[in-house]
PDB file of C-alpha atoms in Angstrom:
ATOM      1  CA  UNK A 171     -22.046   4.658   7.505  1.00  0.00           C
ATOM      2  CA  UNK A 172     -18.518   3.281   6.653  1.00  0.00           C
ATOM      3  CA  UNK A 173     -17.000   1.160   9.725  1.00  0.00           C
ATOM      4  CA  UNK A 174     -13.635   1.156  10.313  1.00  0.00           C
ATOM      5  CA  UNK A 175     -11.192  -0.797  12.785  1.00  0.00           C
ATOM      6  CA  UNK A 176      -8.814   1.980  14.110  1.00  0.00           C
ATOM      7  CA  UNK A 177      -6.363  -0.886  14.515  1.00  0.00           C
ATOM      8  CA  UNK A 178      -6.014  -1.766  10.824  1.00  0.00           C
ATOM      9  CA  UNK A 179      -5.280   2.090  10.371  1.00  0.00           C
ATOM     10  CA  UNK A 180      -1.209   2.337  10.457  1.00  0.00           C
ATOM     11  CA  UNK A 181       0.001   4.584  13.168  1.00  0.00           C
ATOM     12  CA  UNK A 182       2.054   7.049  11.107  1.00  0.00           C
ATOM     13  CA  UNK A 183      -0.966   7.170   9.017  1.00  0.00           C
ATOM     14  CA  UNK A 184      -1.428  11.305   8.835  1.00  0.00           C
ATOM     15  CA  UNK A 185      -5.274  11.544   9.470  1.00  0.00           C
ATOM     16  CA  UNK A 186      -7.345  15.180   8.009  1.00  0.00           C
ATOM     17  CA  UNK A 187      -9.485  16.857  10.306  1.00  0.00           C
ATOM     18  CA  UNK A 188     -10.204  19.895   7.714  1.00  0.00           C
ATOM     19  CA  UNK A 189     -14.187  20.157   8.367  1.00  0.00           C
ATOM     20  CA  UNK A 190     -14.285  22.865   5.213  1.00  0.00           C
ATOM     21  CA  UNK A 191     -12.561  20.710   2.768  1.00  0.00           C
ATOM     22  CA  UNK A 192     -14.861  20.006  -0.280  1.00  0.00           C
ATOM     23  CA  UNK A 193     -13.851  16.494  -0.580  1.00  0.00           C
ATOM     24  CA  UNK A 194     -13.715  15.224   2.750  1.00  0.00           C
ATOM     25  CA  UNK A 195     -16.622  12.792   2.437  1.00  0.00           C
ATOM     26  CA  UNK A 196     -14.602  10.839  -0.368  1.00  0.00           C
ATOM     27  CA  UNK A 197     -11.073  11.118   1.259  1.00  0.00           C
ATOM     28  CA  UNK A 198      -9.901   8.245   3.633  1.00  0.00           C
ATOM     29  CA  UNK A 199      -7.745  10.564   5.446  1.00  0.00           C
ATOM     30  CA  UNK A 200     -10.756  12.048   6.526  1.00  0.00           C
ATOM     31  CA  UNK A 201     -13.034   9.137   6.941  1.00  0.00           C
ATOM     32  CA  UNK A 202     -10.711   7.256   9.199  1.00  0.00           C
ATOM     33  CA  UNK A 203     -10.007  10.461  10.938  1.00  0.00           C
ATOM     34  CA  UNK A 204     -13.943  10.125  12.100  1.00  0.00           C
ATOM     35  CA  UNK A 205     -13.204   6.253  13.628  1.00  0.00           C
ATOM     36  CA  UNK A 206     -10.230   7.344  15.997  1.00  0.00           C
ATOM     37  CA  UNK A 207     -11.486   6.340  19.674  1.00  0.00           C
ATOM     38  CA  UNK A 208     -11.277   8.326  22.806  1.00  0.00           C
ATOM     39  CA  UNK A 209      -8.214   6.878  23.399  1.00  0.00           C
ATOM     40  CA  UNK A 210      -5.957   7.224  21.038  1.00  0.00           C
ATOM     41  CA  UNK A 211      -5.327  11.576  21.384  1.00  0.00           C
ATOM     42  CA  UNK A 212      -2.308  12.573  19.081  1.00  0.00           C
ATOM     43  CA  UNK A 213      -0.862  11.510  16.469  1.00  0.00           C
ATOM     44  CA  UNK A 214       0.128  12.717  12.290  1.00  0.00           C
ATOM     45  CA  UNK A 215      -1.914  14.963  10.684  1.00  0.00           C
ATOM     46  CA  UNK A 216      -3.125  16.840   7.609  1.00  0.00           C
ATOM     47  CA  UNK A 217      -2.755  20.615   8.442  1.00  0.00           C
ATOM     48  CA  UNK A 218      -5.775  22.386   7.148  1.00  0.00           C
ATOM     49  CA  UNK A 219      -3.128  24.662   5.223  1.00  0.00           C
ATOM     50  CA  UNK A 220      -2.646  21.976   2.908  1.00  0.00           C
ATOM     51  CA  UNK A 221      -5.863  22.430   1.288  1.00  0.00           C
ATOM     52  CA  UNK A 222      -5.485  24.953  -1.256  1.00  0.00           C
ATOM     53  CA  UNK A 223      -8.033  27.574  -2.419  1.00  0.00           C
ATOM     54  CA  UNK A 224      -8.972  25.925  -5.218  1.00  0.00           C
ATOM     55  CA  UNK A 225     -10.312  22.856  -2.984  1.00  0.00           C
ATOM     56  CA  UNK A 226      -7.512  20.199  -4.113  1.00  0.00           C
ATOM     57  CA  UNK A 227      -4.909  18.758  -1.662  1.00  0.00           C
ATOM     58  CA  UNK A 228      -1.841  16.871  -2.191  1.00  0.00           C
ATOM     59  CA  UNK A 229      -2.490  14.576   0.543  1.00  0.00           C
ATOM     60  CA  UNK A 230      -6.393  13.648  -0.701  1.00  0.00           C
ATOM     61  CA  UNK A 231      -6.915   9.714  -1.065  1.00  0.00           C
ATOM     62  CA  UNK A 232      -9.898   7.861  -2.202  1.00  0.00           C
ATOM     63  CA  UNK A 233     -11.978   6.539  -0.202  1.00  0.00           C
ATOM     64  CA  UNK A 234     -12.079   3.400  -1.610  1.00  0.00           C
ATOM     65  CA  UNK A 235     -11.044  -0.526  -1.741  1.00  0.00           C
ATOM     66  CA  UNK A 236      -8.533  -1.725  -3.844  1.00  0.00           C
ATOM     67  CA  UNK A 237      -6.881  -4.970  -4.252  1.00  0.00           C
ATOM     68  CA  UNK A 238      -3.667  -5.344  -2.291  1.00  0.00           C
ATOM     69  CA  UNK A 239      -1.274  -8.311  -2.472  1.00  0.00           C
ATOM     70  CA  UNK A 240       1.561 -10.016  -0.428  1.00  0.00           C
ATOM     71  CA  UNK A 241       3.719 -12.793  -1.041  1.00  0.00           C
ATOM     72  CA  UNK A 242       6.115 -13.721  -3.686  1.00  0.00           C
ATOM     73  CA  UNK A 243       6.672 -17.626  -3.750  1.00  0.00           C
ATOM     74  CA  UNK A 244       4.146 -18.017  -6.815  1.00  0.00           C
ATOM     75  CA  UNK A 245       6.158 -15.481  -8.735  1.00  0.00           C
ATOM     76  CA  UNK A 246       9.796 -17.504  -7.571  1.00  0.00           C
ATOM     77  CA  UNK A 247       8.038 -20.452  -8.675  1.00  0.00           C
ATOM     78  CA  UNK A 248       8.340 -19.697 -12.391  1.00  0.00           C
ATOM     79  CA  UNK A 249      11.664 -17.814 -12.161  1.00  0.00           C
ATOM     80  CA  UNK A 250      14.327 -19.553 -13.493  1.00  0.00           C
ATOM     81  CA  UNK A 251      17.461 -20.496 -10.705  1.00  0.00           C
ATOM     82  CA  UNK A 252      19.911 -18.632 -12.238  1.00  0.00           C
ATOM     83  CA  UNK A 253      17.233 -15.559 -12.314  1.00  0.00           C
ATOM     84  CA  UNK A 254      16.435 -16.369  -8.550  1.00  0.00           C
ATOM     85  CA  UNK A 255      19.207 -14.115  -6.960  1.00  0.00           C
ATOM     86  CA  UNK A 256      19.180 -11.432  -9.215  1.00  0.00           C
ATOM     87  CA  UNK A 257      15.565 -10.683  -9.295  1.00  0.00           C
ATOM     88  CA  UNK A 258      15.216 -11.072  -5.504  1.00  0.00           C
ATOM     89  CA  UNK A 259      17.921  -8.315  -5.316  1.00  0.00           C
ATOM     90  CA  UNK A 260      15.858  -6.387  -7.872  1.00  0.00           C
ATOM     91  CA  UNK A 261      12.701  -6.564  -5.960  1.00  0.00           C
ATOM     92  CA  UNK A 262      13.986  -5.375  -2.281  1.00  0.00           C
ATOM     93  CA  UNK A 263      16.264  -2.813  -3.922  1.00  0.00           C
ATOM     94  CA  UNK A 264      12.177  -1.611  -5.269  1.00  0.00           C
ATOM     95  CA  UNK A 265      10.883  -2.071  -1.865  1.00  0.00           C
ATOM     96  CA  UNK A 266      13.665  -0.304  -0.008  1.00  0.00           C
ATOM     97  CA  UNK A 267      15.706  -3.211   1.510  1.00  0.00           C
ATOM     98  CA  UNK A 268      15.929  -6.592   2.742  1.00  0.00           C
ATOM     99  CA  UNK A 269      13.957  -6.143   5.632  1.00  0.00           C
ATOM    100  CA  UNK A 270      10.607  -4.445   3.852  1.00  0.00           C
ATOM    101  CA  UNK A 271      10.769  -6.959   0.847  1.00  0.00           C
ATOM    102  CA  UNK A 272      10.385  -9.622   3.798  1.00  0.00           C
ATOM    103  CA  UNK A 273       7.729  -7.985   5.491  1.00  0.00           C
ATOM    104  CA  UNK A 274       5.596  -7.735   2.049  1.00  0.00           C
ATOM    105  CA  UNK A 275       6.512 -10.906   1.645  1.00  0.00           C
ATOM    106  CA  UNK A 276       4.960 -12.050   4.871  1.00  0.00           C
ATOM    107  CA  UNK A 277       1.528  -9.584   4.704  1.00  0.00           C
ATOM    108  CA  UNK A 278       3.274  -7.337   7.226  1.00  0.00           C
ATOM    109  CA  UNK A 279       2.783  -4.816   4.480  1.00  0.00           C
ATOM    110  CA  UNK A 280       0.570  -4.998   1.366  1.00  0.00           C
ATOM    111  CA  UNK A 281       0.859  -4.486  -2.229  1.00  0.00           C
ATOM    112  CA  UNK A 282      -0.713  -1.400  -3.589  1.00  0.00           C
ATOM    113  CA  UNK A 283      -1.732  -1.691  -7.032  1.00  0.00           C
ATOM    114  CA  UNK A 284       0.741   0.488  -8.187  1.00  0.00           C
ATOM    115  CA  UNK A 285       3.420  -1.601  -6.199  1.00  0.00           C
ATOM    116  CA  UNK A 286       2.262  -5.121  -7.927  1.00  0.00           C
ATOM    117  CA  UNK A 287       2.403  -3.214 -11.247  1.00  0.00           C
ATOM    118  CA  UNK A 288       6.092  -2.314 -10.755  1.00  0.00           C
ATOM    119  CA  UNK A 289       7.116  -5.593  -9.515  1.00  0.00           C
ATOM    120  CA  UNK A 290       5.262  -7.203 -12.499  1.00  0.00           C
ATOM    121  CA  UNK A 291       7.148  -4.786 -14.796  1.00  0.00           C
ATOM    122  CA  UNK A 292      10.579  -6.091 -13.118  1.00  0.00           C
ATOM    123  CA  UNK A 293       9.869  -9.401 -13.746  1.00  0.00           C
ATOM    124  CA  UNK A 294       8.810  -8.830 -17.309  1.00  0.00           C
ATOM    125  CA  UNK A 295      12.293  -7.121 -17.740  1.00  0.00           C
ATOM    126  CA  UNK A 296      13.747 -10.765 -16.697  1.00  0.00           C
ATOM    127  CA  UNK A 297      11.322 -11.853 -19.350  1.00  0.00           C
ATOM    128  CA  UNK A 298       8.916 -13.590 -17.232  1.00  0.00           C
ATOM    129  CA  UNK A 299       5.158 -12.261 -18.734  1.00  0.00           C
ATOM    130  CA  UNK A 300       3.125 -15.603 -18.121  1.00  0.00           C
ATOM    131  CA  UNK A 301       1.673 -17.195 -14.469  1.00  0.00           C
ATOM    132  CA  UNK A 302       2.951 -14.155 -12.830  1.00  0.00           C
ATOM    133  CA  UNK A 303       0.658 -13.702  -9.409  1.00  0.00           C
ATOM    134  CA  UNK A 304       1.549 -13.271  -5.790  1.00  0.00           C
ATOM    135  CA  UNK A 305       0.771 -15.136  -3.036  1.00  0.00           C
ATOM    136  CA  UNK A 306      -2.278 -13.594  -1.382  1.00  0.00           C
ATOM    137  CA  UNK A 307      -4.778 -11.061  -2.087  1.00  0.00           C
ATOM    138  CA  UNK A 308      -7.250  -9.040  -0.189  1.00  0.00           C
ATOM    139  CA  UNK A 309      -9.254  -6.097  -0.740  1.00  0.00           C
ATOM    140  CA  UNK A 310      -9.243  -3.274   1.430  1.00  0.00           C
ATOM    141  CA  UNK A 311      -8.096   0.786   2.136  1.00  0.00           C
ATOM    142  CA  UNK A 312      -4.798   1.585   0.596  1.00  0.00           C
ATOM    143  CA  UNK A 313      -3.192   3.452   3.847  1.00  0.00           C
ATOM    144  CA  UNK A 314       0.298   3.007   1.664  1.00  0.00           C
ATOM    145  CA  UNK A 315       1.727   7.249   2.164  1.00  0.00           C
TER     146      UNK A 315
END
């Protein structure tokens, strides 16, 4: 049986509670939707609606661990200074702003996989390909939206 910590769930998470869904088992909506205690009693949510009658959903996610990342001083260490600025820019103008390229850069936030892929691709397009890793990584749900 999978344990969860509610905590690590994000609050604006939207949890499933659709017990006729044919995928629930394998969907972390609906997984972590199982693990909410007593005292936690509203909050977002999957409308049963969403599940179509052909048994798919827009909102499904696997239930699975992937490796997420945070950090970028390993990647700033082999960026040239005059690239410094300009890639920075590049980066939180990816992660929507100042503030959220900060907080992945702290582990506020993590990394999906898709995420690192994107950043990696920036940085290629400054020609960096080689020694390109962040910070930290950690495997775990991807509760990204």
């Amino acid at each position: 049986s999978p344990v969860h910590k509610f905590m690590k769930i994000p609050p604006a998470y939207s949890l499933c509670f659709t017990p006729t869904c044919p995928r629930k088992t394998t969907c972390l909506r609906y997984v972590a939707g199982l693990h909410i205690p007593s005292k936690v009693t509203s909050g977002s949510a999957i409308y049963p609606t969403a599940l179509s009658s052909d048994g798919t959903c827009p909102y499904y996610r696997d239930y699975v661990k992937v490796k997420l990342a945070y950090g970028f001083q390993k990647i700033f260490a082999v960026v040239r200074k005059k690239d410094v600025e300009p890639l920075r820019n590049r980066l939180k103008q990816y992660l929507g702003g100042h503030g959220t390229y900060y907080r992945y850069n702290r582990g506020e936030k993590l990394l999906t996989p898709v995420q690192q892929d994107a950043i990696l691709t920036i940085c290629q397009e400054f020609g960096y390909t080689e020694d390109l890793a962040f910070d930290n990584y950690l495997t775990d749900y991807d509760f990204s939206e």
